[in-house]
Tab-separated table of C-alpha atoms in Angstrom:
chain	number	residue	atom	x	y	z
A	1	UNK	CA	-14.155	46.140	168.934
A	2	UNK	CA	-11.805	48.974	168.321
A	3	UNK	CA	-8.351	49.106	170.772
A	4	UNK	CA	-7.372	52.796	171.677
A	5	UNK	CA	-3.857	52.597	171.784
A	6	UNK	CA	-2.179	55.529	173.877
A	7	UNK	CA	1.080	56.954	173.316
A	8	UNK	CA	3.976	55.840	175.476
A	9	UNK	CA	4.843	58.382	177.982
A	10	UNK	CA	8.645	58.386	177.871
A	11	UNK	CA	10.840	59.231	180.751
A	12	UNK	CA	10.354	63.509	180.575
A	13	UNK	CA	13.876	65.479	181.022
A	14	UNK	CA	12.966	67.850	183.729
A	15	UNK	CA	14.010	70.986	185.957
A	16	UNK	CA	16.936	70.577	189.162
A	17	UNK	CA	14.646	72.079	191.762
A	18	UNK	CA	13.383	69.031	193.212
A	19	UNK	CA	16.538	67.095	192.828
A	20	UNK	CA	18.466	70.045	194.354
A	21	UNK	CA	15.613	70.475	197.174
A	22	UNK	CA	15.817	66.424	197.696
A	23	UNK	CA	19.653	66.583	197.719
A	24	UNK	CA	19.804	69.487	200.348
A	25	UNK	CA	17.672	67.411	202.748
A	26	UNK	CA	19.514	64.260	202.384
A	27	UNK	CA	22.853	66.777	203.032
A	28	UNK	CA	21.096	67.997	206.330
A	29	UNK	CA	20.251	64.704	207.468
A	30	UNK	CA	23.753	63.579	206.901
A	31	UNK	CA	25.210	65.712	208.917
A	32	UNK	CA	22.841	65.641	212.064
A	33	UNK	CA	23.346	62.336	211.792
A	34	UNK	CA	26.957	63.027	212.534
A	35	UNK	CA	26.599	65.278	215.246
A	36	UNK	CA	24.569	62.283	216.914
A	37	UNK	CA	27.728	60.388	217.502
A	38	UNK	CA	28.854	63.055	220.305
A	39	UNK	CA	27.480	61.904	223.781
A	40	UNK	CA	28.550	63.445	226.911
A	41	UNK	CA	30.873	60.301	228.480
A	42	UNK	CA	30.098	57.869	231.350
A	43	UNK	CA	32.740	59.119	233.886
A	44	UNK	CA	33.200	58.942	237.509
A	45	UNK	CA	32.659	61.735	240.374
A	46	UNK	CA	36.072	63.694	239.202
A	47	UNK	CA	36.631	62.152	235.665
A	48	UNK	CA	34.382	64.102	233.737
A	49	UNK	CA	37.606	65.736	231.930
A	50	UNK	CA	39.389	63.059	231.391
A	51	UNK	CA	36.461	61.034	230.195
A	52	UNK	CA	35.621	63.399	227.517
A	53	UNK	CA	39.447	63.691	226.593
A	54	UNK	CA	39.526	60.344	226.151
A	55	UNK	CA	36.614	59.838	223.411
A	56	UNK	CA	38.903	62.240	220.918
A	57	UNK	CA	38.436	59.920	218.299
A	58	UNK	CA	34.964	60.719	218.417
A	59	UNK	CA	35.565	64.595	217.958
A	60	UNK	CA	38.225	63.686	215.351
A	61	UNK	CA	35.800	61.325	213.296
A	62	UNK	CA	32.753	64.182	213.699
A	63	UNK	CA	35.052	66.677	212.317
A	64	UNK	CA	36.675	64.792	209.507
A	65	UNK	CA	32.989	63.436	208.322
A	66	UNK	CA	31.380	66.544	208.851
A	67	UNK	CA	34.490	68.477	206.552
A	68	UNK	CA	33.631	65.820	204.016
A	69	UNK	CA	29.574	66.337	203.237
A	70	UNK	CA	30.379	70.123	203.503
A	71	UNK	CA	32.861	69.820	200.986
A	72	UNK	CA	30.659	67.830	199.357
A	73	UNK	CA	27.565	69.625	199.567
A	74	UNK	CA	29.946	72.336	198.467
A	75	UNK	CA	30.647	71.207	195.228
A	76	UNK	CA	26.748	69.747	194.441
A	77	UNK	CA	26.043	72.850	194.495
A	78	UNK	CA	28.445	74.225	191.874
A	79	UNK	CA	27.572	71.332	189.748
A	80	UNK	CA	24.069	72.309	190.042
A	81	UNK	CA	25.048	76.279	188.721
A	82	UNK	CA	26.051	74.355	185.729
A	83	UNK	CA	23.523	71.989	185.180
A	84	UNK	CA	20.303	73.409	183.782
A	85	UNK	CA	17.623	70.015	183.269
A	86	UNK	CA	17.912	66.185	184.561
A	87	UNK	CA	17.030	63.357	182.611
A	88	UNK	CA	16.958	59.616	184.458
A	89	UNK	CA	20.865	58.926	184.340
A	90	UNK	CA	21.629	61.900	185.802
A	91	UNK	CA	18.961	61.607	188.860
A	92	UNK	CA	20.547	57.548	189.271
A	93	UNK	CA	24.020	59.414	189.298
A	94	UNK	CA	23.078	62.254	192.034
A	95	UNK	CA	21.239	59.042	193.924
A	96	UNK	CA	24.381	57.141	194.157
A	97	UNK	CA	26.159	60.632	195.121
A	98	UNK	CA	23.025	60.807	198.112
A	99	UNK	CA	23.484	57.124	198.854
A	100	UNK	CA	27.236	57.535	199.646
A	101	UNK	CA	26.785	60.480	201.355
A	102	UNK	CA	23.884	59.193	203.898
A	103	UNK	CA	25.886	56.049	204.942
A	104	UNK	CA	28.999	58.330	205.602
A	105	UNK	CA	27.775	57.814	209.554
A	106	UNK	CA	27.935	54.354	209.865
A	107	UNK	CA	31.843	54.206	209.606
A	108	UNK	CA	32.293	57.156	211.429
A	109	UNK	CA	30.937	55.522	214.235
A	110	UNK	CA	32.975	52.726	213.700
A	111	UNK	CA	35.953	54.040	213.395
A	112	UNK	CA	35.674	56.173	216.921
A	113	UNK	CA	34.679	53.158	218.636
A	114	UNK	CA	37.287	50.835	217.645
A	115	UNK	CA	40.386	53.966	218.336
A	116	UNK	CA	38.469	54.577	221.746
A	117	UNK	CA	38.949	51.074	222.527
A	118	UNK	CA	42.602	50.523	220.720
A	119	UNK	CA	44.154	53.300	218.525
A	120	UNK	CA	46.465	50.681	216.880
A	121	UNK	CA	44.798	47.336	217.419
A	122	UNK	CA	43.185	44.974	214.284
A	123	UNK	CA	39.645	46.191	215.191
A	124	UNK	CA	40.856	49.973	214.422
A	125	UNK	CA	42.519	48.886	211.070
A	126	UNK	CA	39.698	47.105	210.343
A	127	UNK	CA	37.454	50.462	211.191
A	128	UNK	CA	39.866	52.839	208.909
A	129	UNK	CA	39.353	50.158	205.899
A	130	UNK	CA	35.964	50.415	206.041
A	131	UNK	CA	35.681	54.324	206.147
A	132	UNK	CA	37.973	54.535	203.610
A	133	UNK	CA	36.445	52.364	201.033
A	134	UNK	CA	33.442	53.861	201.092
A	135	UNK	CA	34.833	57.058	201.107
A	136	UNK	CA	36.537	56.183	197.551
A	137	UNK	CA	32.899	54.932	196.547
A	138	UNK	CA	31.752	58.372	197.451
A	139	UNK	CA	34.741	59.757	195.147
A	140	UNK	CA	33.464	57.177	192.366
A	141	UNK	CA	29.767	58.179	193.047
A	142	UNK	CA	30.881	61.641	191.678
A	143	UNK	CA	32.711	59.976	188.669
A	144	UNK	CA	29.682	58.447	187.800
A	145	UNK	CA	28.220	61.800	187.551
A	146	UNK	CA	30.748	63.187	185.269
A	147	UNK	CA	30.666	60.820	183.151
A	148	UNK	CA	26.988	61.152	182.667
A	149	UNK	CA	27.777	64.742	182.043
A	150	UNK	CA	30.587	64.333	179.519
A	151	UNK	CA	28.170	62.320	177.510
A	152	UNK	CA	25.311	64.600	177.824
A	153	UNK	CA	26.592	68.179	177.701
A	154	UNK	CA	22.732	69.572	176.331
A	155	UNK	CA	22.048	68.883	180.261
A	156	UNK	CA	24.494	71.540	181.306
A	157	UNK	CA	24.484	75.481	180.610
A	158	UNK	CA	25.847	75.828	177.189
A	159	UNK	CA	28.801	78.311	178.268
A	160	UNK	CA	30.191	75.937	180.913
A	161	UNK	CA	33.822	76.036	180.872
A	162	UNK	CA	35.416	73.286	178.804
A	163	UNK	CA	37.692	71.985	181.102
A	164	UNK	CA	34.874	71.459	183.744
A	165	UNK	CA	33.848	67.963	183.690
A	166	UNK	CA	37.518	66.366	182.325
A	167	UNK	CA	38.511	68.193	186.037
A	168	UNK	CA	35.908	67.228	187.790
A	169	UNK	CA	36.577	63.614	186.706
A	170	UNK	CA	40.343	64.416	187.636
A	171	UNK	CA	39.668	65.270	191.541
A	172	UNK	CA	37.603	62.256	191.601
A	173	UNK	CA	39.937	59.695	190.415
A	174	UNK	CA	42.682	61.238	192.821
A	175	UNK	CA	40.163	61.396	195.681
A	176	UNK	CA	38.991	57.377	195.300
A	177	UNK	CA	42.875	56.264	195.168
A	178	UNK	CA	44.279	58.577	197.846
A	179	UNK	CA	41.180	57.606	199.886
A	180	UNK	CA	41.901	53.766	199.004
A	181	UNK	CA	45.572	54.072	200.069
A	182	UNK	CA	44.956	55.542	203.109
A	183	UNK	CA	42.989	52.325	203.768
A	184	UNK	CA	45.934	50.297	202.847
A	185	UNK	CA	48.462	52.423	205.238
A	186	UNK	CA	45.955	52.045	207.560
A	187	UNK	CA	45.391	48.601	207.849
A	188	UNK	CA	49.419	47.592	207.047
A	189	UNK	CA	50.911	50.506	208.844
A	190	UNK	CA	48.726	52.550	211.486
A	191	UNK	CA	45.264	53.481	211.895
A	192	UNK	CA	46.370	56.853	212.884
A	193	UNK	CA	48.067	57.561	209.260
A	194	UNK	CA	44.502	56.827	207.716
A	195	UNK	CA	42.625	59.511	209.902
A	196	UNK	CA	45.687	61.997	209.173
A	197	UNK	CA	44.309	61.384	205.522
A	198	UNK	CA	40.940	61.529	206.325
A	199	UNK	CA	41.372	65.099	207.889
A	200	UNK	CA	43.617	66.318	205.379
A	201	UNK	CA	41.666	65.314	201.906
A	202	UNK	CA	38.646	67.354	202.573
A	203	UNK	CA	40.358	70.636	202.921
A	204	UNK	CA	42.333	69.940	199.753
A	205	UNK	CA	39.397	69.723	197.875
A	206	UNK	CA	38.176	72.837	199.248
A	207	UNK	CA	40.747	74.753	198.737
A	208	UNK	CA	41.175	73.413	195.077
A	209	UNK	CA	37.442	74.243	194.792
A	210	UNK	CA	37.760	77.021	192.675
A	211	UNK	CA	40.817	75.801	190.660
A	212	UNK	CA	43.439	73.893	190.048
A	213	UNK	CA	47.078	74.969	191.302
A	214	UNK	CA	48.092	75.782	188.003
A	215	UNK	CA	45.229	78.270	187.754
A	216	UNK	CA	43.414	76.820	185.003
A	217	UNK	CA	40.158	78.035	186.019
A	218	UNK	CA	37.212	76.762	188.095
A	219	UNK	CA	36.747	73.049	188.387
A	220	UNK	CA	33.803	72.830	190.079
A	221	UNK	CA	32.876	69.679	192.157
A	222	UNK	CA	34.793	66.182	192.759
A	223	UNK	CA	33.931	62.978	194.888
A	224	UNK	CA	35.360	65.462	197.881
């Protein structure tokens, strides 16, 4: 009895639109997810403004968080002007990049419940710790990426600038460690030194966004 033997259907490198579509929803969700976290306080007849005066670290963690996927969704996107077809690595790197970005809530939570309760107690340096490292996982996540890229440049537009993925590997390295010392300060020093970093590394990489300070052209996106 004769055996028809079919060809093996590799793994086919295909177009960004669905990963980009995907990646947009998952960016969405993120951030209504966020927005969740704001509830108008239990207060007293009288104490309504004080009550919600007193939940800053809630506004403060929504704001920080939600500066973060922006700034992130920011720079997916100018990967994705660059990046013309996907093959398997690069949809497990832009998963990992998704998976880091979805769970950004869960910390953000925790860390606005443990200042409400103690601004400088163990709970709240246990709470910045926690946001920060995966926050520097997010910055890896994006590392991870590049480094896909570097070693598959027929994936990207063939007049991408040079120095695009060597500085997009830059931002992320400096984005994992500052995010991974502001754990450390955090947990040693104060909680409140962490969340100073937490609002202030997001608008960095914005504003660096379109190039370094030595003006050496675009640099696209980072792991911020």
């Amino acid at each position: 009895m004769s055996q028809h033997r079919f060809p093996v259907r590799r793994f086919s490198v295909s177009e960004t639109a669905r990963a980009e579509a995907f990646s947009d929803g998952i960016f969405a969700i993120a951030v209504t997810i966020l927005v969740l976290g704001l509830a108008a306080p239990v207060h007293r007849p009288g104490r309504l403004a004080h009550a919600l005066v007193s939940q800053w670290p809630a506004y403060v963690g929504y704001f920080a968080s939600f500066s973060y996927v922006a700034v992130i969704w920011l720079n997916h996107h100018q990967a994705f002007v660059r990046i013309r077809s996907m093959d398997r690595g690069l949809h497990a790197a832009n998963f990992f990049v998704l998976f880091t970005t979805a769970a950004l809530a869960f910390p953000t939570g925790v860390v606005a419940d443990a200042l409400r309760s103690d601004d400088s107690g163990s709970d709240a340096r246990v709470a910045v710790i926690l946001y920060a490292s995966l926050a520097s996982v997010m910055c890896l996540s994006w590392l991870v990426l590049y480094h896909h890229l570097g070693r598959h440049p027929e994936l990207m537009d063939p007049e991408v600038e040079p120095t695009y993925v060597p500085h997009g590997r830059l931002r992320s390295w400096v984005g994992a460690l500052a995010y991974a010392v502001a754990g450390v300060l955090g947990g040693l020093i104060s909680p409140l030194i962490a969340l100073g970093v937490f609002i202030v590394l997001p608008a960095f990489y914005f504003v660096s966004s379109e190039g370094l300070p030595d003006g050496r052209g675009p640099v696209g996106g980072a792991g911020a």
